[in-house]
């Protein structure tokens, strides 16, 4: 039984070790988890759930802006200890059930990293001769019908009635705090809660199986769907069948991001741009980085103008921000931006643009001006800040990997 196993010292240590290796956990966060999990009080809390005493406080509703859009997405935040328990439960569920999901599923899998998908696609369709079905699901996390999920989840957890009952209570309580006030309303599967990825994967299992049964190469990462087809007729037929399955689940395709990419055309997938003869960083990814860098530079310049920072300190902070954004891994091997993209891209075109952007931000913070500053703050001055160009780092990384072991 999962809840009973969560009390086991061996399982607790396995979970904590997993979190130590996770890209999203700092050492301080893992320590906080251990402080709670390795206590009798944690075991008592788990026992309360086994007995049907669902003591969890309603989560807080947070609205986050979606990229550059004015639209906002809903995220539900639980108290620290409630979140830790849900993270531990999610770990147990994935340990037990992960192998039952199709290999085309890449979101939050135990042994199915996204980098593997990019290598498979590039080797299978190197010169972009195939037809690509691309779509995603509109407002996916906020649109899942708990009643439909119930029919899909119950068979999976037939041997775990306590876990099943707790999960269904959690996502059908429909209570949350907003601006400090308790409100009642539809919460779907509570996007942002640790267990949501497992529930989404259960909900879309029919979609994953349909893709895997009909094409050789396909993928789904949360709501981002991709299928590679040999001919246009097959692509059109499969697109309509896929649409029907998604609509039968009470969901809708995002029509702005839905279509069939013709051979020779580039397409975006999970932050990358697949071109006929290369893989590069997608334009949307570039814009996200660009906006972050410019926002930080603007913020530091305002602080300098107000006398809250010296220009030297502003430059130091900007250089540190850039360095950590691209290369920071954290104390527990946290994967960096460079780690993620360097393993996939085959061209440095976008890296060159990002290098130029980063250098201009450093010049702006150093001088307070956006134009006519190249001769006042030269490239050697940029190097003196510790800035490591992305292009140079990319080639150095590849040279290291090419060295015989």
PDB file of N, CA, C and O in Angstrom, residues 231-279:
ATOM      1  N   UNK A 231       3.055  10.918 -45.106  1.00  0.00           N
ATOM      2  CA  UNK A 231       2.381  11.562 -46.221  1.00  0.00           C
ATOM      3  C   UNK A 231       1.278  12.479 -45.720  1.00  0.00           C
ATOM      4  O   UNK A 231       0.832  12.380 -44.569  1.00  0.00           O
ATOM      5  N   UNK A 232       0.824  13.373 -46.592  1.00  0.00           N
ATOM      6  CA  UNK A 232      -0.149  14.390 -46.208  1.00  0.00           C
ATOM      7  C   UNK A 232      -1.506  13.778 -45.882  1.00  0.00           C
ATOM      8  O   UNK A 232      -2.177  14.208 -44.928  1.00  0.00           O
ATOM      9  N   UNK A 233      -1.918  12.770 -46.665  1.00  0.00           N
ATOM     10  CA  UNK A 233      -3.227  12.157 -46.427  1.00  0.00           C
ATOM     11  C   UNK A 233      -3.296  11.535 -45.035  1.00  0.00           C
ATOM     12  O   UNK A 233      -4.288  11.688 -44.314  1.00  0.00           O
ATOM     13  N   UNK A 234      -2.232  10.853 -44.655  1.00  0.00           N
ATOM     14  CA  UNK A 234      -2.190  10.255 -43.315  1.00  0.00           C
ATOM     15  C   UNK A 234      -2.228  11.330 -42.238  1.00  0.00           C
ATOM     16  O   UNK A 234      -2.917  11.187 -41.225  1.00  0.00           O
ATOM     17  N   UNK A 235      -1.486  12.421 -42.457  1.00  0.00           N
ATOM     18  CA  UNK A 235      -1.449  13.506 -41.484  1.00  0.00           C
ATOM     19  C   UNK A 235      -2.836  14.118 -41.297  1.00  0.00           C
ATOM     20  O   UNK A 235      -3.271  14.362 -40.168  1.00  0.00           O
ATOM     21  N   UNK A 236      -3.550  14.348 -42.399  1.00  0.00           N
ATOM     22  CA  UNK A 236      -4.885  14.944 -42.307  1.00  0.00           C
ATOM     23  C   UNK A 236      -5.860  13.999 -41.609  1.00  0.00           C
ATOM     24  O   UNK A 236      -6.676  14.427 -40.788  1.00  0.00           O
ATOM     25  N   UNK A 237      -5.769  12.730 -41.942  1.00  0.00           N
ATOM     26  CA  UNK A 237      -6.666  11.750 -41.321  1.00  0.00           C
ATOM     27  C   UNK A 237      -6.395  11.640 -39.822  1.00  0.00           C
ATOM     28  O   UNK A 237      -7.331  11.654 -39.003  1.00  0.00           O
ATOM     29  N   UNK A 238      -5.131  11.547 -39.447  1.00  0.00           N
ATOM     30  CA  UNK A 238      -4.784  11.406 -38.037  1.00  0.00           C
ATOM     31  C   UNK A 238      -5.094  12.673 -37.242  1.00  0.00           C
ATOM     32  O   UNK A 238      -5.474  12.601 -36.071  1.00  0.00           O
ATOM     33  N   UNK A 239      -4.962  13.824 -37.882  1.00  0.00           N
ATOM     34  CA  UNK A 239      -5.301  15.068 -37.210  1.00  0.00           C
ATOM     35  C   UNK A 239      -6.774  15.089 -36.801  1.00  0.00           C
ATOM     36  O   UNK A 239      -7.124  15.465 -35.670  1.00  0.00           O
ATOM     37  N   UNK A 240      -7.652  14.679 -37.708  1.00  0.00           N
ATOM     38  CA  UNK A 240      -9.079  14.678 -37.401  1.00  0.00           C
ATOM     39  C   UNK A 240      -9.427  13.631 -36.344  1.00  0.00           C
ATOM     40  O   UNK A 240     -10.282  13.863 -35.480  1.00  0.00           O
ATOM     41  N   UNK A 241      -8.780  12.484 -36.408  1.00  0.00           N
ATOM     42  CA  UNK A 241      -9.018  11.469 -35.382  1.00  0.00           C
ATOM     43  C   UNK A 241      -8.534  11.946 -34.018  1.00  0.00           C
ATOM     44  O   UNK A 241      -9.204  11.733 -32.987  1.00  0.00           O
ATOM     45  N   UNK A 242      -7.376  12.603 -34.006  1.00  0.00           N
ATOM     46  CA  UNK A 242      -6.847  13.145 -32.763  1.00  0.00           C
ATOM     47  C   UNK A 242      -7.784  14.211 -32.195  1.00  0.00           C
ATOM     48  O   UNK A 242      -8.057  14.237 -30.987  1.00  0.00           O
ATOM     49  N   UNK A 243      -8.291  15.070 -33.066  1.00  0.00           N
ATOM     50  CA  UNK A 243      -9.211  16.110 -32.625  1.00  0.00           C
ATOM     51  C   UNK A 243     -10.461  15.491 -31.968  1.00  0.00           C
ATOM     52  O   UNK A 243     -10.932  15.970 -30.926  1.00  0.00           O
ATOM     53  N   UNK A 244     -10.976  14.438 -32.578  1.00  0.00           N
ATOM     54  CA  UNK A 244     -12.176  13.786 -32.048  1.00  0.00           C
ATOM     55  C   UNK A 244     -11.918  13.218 -30.657  1.00  0.00           C
ATOM     56  O   UNK A 244     -12.747  13.366 -29.746  1.00  0.00           O
ATOM     57  N   UNK A 245     -10.764  12.577 -30.469  1.00  0.00           N
ATOM     58  CA  UNK A 245     -10.430  11.988 -29.160  1.00  0.00           C
ATOM     59  C   UNK A 245     -10.326  13.086 -28.102  1.00  0.00           C
ATOM     60  O   UNK A 245     -10.850  12.955 -26.993  1.00  0.00           O
ATOM     61  N   UNK A 246      -9.662  14.172 -28.451  1.00  0.00           N
ATOM     62  CA  UNK A 246      -9.475  15.265 -27.501  1.00  0.00           C
ATOM     63  C   UNK A 246     -10.814  15.897 -27.125  1.00  0.00           C
ATOM     64  O   UNK A 246     -11.088  16.178 -25.956  1.00  0.00           O
ATOM     65  N   UNK A 247     -11.682  16.085 -28.124  1.00  0.00           N
ATOM     66  CA  UNK A 247     -12.986  16.696 -27.844  1.00  0.00           C
ATOM     67  C   UNK A 247     -13.874  15.763 -27.030  1.00  0.00           C
ATOM     68  O   UNK A 247     -14.684  16.229 -26.214  1.00  0.00           O
ATOM     69  N   UNK A 248     -13.752  14.463 -27.218  1.00  0.00           N
ATOM     70  CA  UNK A 248     -14.529  13.518 -26.423  1.00  0.00           C
ATOM     71  C   UNK A 248     -14.126  13.558 -24.953  1.00  0.00           C
ATOM     72  O   UNK A 248     -14.894  13.148 -24.077  1.00  0.00           O
ATOM     73  N   UNK A 249     -12.928  14.049 -24.687  1.00  0.00           N
ATOM     74  CA  UNK A 249     -12.459  14.206 -23.309  1.00  0.00           C
ATOM     75  C   UNK A 249     -12.902  15.544 -22.710  1.00  0.00           C
ATOM     76  O   UNK A 249     -12.528  15.877 -21.577  1.00  0.00           O
ATOM     77  N   UNK A 250     -13.689  16.291 -23.470  1.00  0.00           N
ATOM     78  CA  UNK A 250     -14.150  17.581 -22.980  1.00  0.00           C
ATOM     79  C   UNK A 250     -13.121  18.683 -23.119  1.00  0.00           C
ATOM     80  O   UNK A 250     -13.239  19.741 -22.481  1.00  0.00           O
ATOM     81  N   UNK A 251     -12.108  18.464 -23.963  1.00  0.00           N
ATOM     82  CA  UNK A 251     -11.032  19.431 -24.166  1.00  0.00           C
ATOM     83  C   UNK A 251     -11.110  20.007 -25.572  1.00  0.00           C
ATOM     84  O   UNK A 251     -11.832  19.499 -26.428  1.00  0.00           O
ATOM     85  N   UNK A 252     -10.332  21.061 -25.823  1.00  0.00           N
ATOM     86  CA  UNK A 252     -10.278  21.673 -27.149  1.00  0.00           C
ATOM     87  C   UNK A 252      -8.840  21.906 -27.569  1.00  0.00           C
ATOM     88  O   UNK A 252      -7.987  22.230 -26.740  1.00  0.00           O
ATOM     89  N   UNK A 253      -8.595  21.742 -28.856  1.00  0.00           N
ATOM     90  CA  UNK A 253      -7.291  22.095 -29.388  1.00  0.00           C
ATOM     91  C   UNK A 253      -7.145  23.617 -29.417  1.00  0.00           C
ATOM     92  O   UNK A 253      -8.121  24.344 -29.639  1.00  0.00           O
ATOM     93  N   UNK A 254      -5.928  24.071 -29.214  1.00  0.00           N
ATOM     94  CA  UNK A 254      -5.614  25.489 -29.389  1.00  0.00           C
ATOM     95  C   UNK A 254      -5.396  25.725 -30.880  1.00  0.00           C
ATOM     96  O   UNK A 254      -4.347  25.387 -31.419  1.00  0.00           O
ATOM     97  N   UNK A 255      -6.397  26.279 -31.565  1.00  0.00           N
ATOM     98  CA  UNK A 255      -6.356  26.378 -33.025  1.00  0.00           C
ATOM     99  C   UNK A 255      -5.204  27.255 -33.516  1.00  0.00           C
ATOM    100  O   UNK A 255      -4.704  27.057 -34.625  1.00  0.00           O
ATOM    101  N   UNK A 256      -4.769  28.214 -32.711  1.00  0.00           N
ATOM    102  CA  UNK A 256      -3.654  29.075 -33.117  1.00  0.00           C
ATOM    103  C   UNK A 256      -2.343  28.306 -33.194  1.00  0.00           C
ATOM    104  O   UNK A 256      -1.417  28.733 -33.876  1.00  0.00           O
ATOM    105  N   UNK A 257      -2.285  27.177 -32.506  1.00  0.00           N
ATOM    106  CA  UNK A 257      -1.060  26.378 -32.485  1.00  0.00           C
ATOM    107  C   UNK A 257      -1.267  25.007 -33.112  1.00  0.00           C
ATOM    108  O   UNK A 257      -0.474  24.097 -32.888  1.00  0.00           O
ATOM    109  N   UNK A 258      -2.319  24.876 -33.897  1.00  0.00           N
ATOM    110  CA  UNK A 258      -2.650  23.586 -34.505  1.00  0.00           C
ATOM    111  C   UNK A 258      -2.486  23.647 -36.014  1.00  0.00           C
ATOM    112  O   UNK A 258      -2.932  24.600 -36.653  1.00  0.00           O
ATOM    113  N   UNK A 259      -1.859  22.638 -36.575  1.00  0.00           N
ATOM    114  CA  UNK A 259      -1.704  22.585 -38.022  1.00  0.00           C
ATOM    115  C   UNK A 259      -0.798  21.459 -38.446  1.00  0.00           C
ATOM    116  O   UNK A 259      -0.240  20.729 -37.613  1.00  0.00           O
ATOM    117  N   UNK A 260      -0.667  21.307 -39.771  1.00  0.00           N
ATOM    118  CA  UNK A 260       0.222  20.299 -40.357  1.00  0.00           C
ATOM    119  C   UNK A 260       1.384  21.033 -41.011  1.00  0.00           C
ATOM    120  O   UNK A 260       1.185  21.854 -41.918  1.00  0.00           O
ATOM    121  N   UNK A 261       2.576  20.764 -40.539  1.00  0.00           N
ATOM    122  CA  UNK A 261       3.782  21.396 -41.076  1.00  0.00           C
ATOM    123  C   UNK A 261       4.248  20.592 -42.282  1.00  0.00           C
ATOM    124  O   UNK A 261       4.453  19.369 -42.195  1.00  0.00           O
ATOM    125  N   UNK A 262       4.406  21.261 -43.424  1.00  0.00           N
ATOM    126  CA  UNK A 262       4.792  20.578 -44.661  1.00  0.00           C
ATOM    127  C   UNK A 262       6.282  20.270 -44.679  1.00  0.00           C
ATOM    128  O   UNK A 262       7.072  20.914 -43.979  1.00  0.00           O
ATOM    129  N   UNK A 263       6.693  19.287 -45.490  1.00  0.00           N
ATOM    130  CA  UNK A 263       8.126  18.979 -45.600  1.00  0.00           C
ATOM    131  C   UNK A 263       8.932  20.220 -45.989  1.00  0.00           C
ATOM    132  O   UNK A 263       8.503  21.021 -46.812  1.00  0.00           O
ATOM    133  N   UNK A 264      10.065  20.371 -45.360  1.00  0.00           N
ATOM    134  CA  UNK A 264      10.935  21.503 -45.661  1.00  0.00           C
ATOM    135  C   UNK A 264      10.679  22.725 -44.809  1.00  0.00           C
ATOM    136  O   UNK A 264      11.518  23.622 -44.732  1.00  0.00           O
ATOM    137  N   UNK A 265       9.515  22.780 -44.162  1.00  0.00           N
ATOM    138  CA  UNK A 265       9.198  23.905 -43.288  1.00  0.00           C
ATOM    139  C   UNK A 265       9.732  23.637 -41.880  1.00  0.00           C
ATOM    140  O   UNK A 265       9.721  22.508 -41.402  1.00  0.00           O
ATOM    141  N   UNK A 266      10.166  24.703 -41.241  1.00  0.00           N
ATOM    142  CA  UNK A 266      10.598  24.562 -39.865  1.00  0.00           C
ATOM    143  C   UNK A 266       9.413  24.545 -38.919  1.00  0.00           C
ATOM    144  O   UNK A 266       8.319  25.003 -39.263  1.00  0.00           O
ATOM    145  N   UNK A 267       9.606  24.009 -37.739  1.00  0.00           N
ATOM    146  CA  UNK A 267       8.541  24.012 -36.737  1.00  0.00           C
ATOM    147  C   UNK A 267       9.163  24.049 -35.346  1.00  0.00           C
ATOM    148  O   UNK A 267      10.300  23.620 -35.133  1.00  0.00           O
ATOM    149  N   UNK A 268       8.389  24.590 -34.407  1.00  0.00           N
ATOM    150  CA  UNK A 268       8.851  24.699 -33.023  1.00  0.00           C
ATOM    151  C   UNK A 268       8.350  23.523 -32.208  1.00  0.00           C
ATOM    152  O   UNK A 268       7.213  23.064 -32.378  1.00  0.00           O
ATOM    153  N   UNK A 269       9.210  23.056 -31.306  1.00  0.00           N
ATOM    154  CA  UNK A 269       8.808  21.993 -30.388  1.00  0.00           C
ATOM    155  C   UNK A 269       9.589  22.151 -29.097  1.00  0.00           C
ATOM    156  O   UNK A 269      10.815  22.054 -29.078  1.00  0.00           O
ATOM    157  N   UNK A 270       8.878  22.456 -28.021  1.00  0.00           N
ATOM    158  CA  UNK A 270       9.453  22.531 -26.685  1.00  0.00           C
ATOM    159  C   UNK A 270      10.686  23.424 -26.614  1.00  0.00           C
ATOM    160  O   UNK A 270      11.728  23.048 -26.090  1.00  0.00           O
ATOM    161  N   UNK A 271      10.548  24.626 -27.177  1.00  0.00           N
ATOM    162  CA  UNK A 271      11.616  25.607 -27.057  1.00  0.00           C
ATOM    163  C   UNK A 271      12.670  25.556 -28.130  1.00  0.00           C
ATOM    164  O   UNK A 271      13.583  26.388 -28.151  1.00  0.00           O
ATOM    165  N   UNK A 272      12.566  24.600 -29.058  1.00  0.00           N
ATOM    166  CA  UNK A 272      13.536  24.464 -30.133  1.00  0.00           C
ATOM    167  C   UNK A 272      12.873  24.646 -31.491  1.00  0.00           C
ATOM    168  O   UNK A 272      11.670  24.431 -31.651  1.00  0.00           O
ATOM    169  N   UNK A 273      13.667  25.030 -32.464  1.00  0.00           N
ATOM    170  CA  UNK A 273      13.205  25.200 -33.837  1.00  0.00           C
ATOM    171  C   UNK A 273      13.852  24.119 -34.701  1.00  0.00           C
ATOM    172  O   UNK A 273      15.078  24.060 -34.826  1.00  0.00           O
ATOM    173  N   UNK A 274      13.018  23.252 -35.273  1.00  0.00           N
ATOM    174  CA  UNK A 274      13.501  22.204 -36.164  1.00  0.00           C
ATOM    175  C   UNK A 274      13.462  22.719 -37.594  1.00  0.00           C
ATOM    176  O   UNK A 274      12.394  22.904 -38.179  1.00  0.00           O
ATOM    177  N   UNK A 275      14.631  22.957 -38.170  1.00  0.00           N
ATOM    178  CA  UNK A 275      14.759  23.419 -39.548  1.00  0.00           C
ATOM    179  C   UNK A 275      15.133  22.244 -40.442  1.00  0.00           C
ATOM    180  O   UNK A 275      15.451  21.157 -39.951  1.00  0.00           O
ATOM    181  N   UNK A 276      15.113  22.436 -41.766  1.00  0.00           N
ATOM    182  CA  UNK A 276      15.447  21.326 -42.663  1.00  0.00           C
ATOM    183  C   UNK A 276      16.812  20.699 -42.407  1.00  0.00           C
ATOM    184  O   UNK A 276      16.980  19.494 -42.592  1.00  0.00           O
ATOM    185  N   UNK A 277      17.777  21.495 -41.978  1.00  0.00           N
ATOM    186  CA  UNK A 277      19.114  20.923 -41.798  1.00  0.00           C
ATOM    187  C   UNK A 277      19.739  21.307 -40.462  1.00  0.00           C
ATOM    188  O   UNK A 277      20.964  21.192 -40.284  1.00  0.00           O
ATOM    189  N   UNK A 278      18.941  21.748 -39.505  1.00  0.00           N
ATOM    190  CA  UNK A 278      19.517  22.133 -38.216  1.00  0.00           C
ATOM    191  C   UNK A 278      18.439  22.199 -37.140  1.00  0.00           C
ATOM    192  O   UNK A 278      17.241  22.242 -37.426  1.00  0.00           O
ATOM    193  N   UNK A 279      18.897  22.203 -35.896  1.00  0.00           N
ATOM    194  CA  UNK A 279      18.031  22.442 -34.745  1.00  0.00           C
ATOM    195  C   UNK A 279      18.580  23.664 -34.033  1.00  0.00           C
ATOM    196  O   UNK A 279      19.758  23.705 -33.671  1.00  0.00           O
TER     197      UNK A 279
END
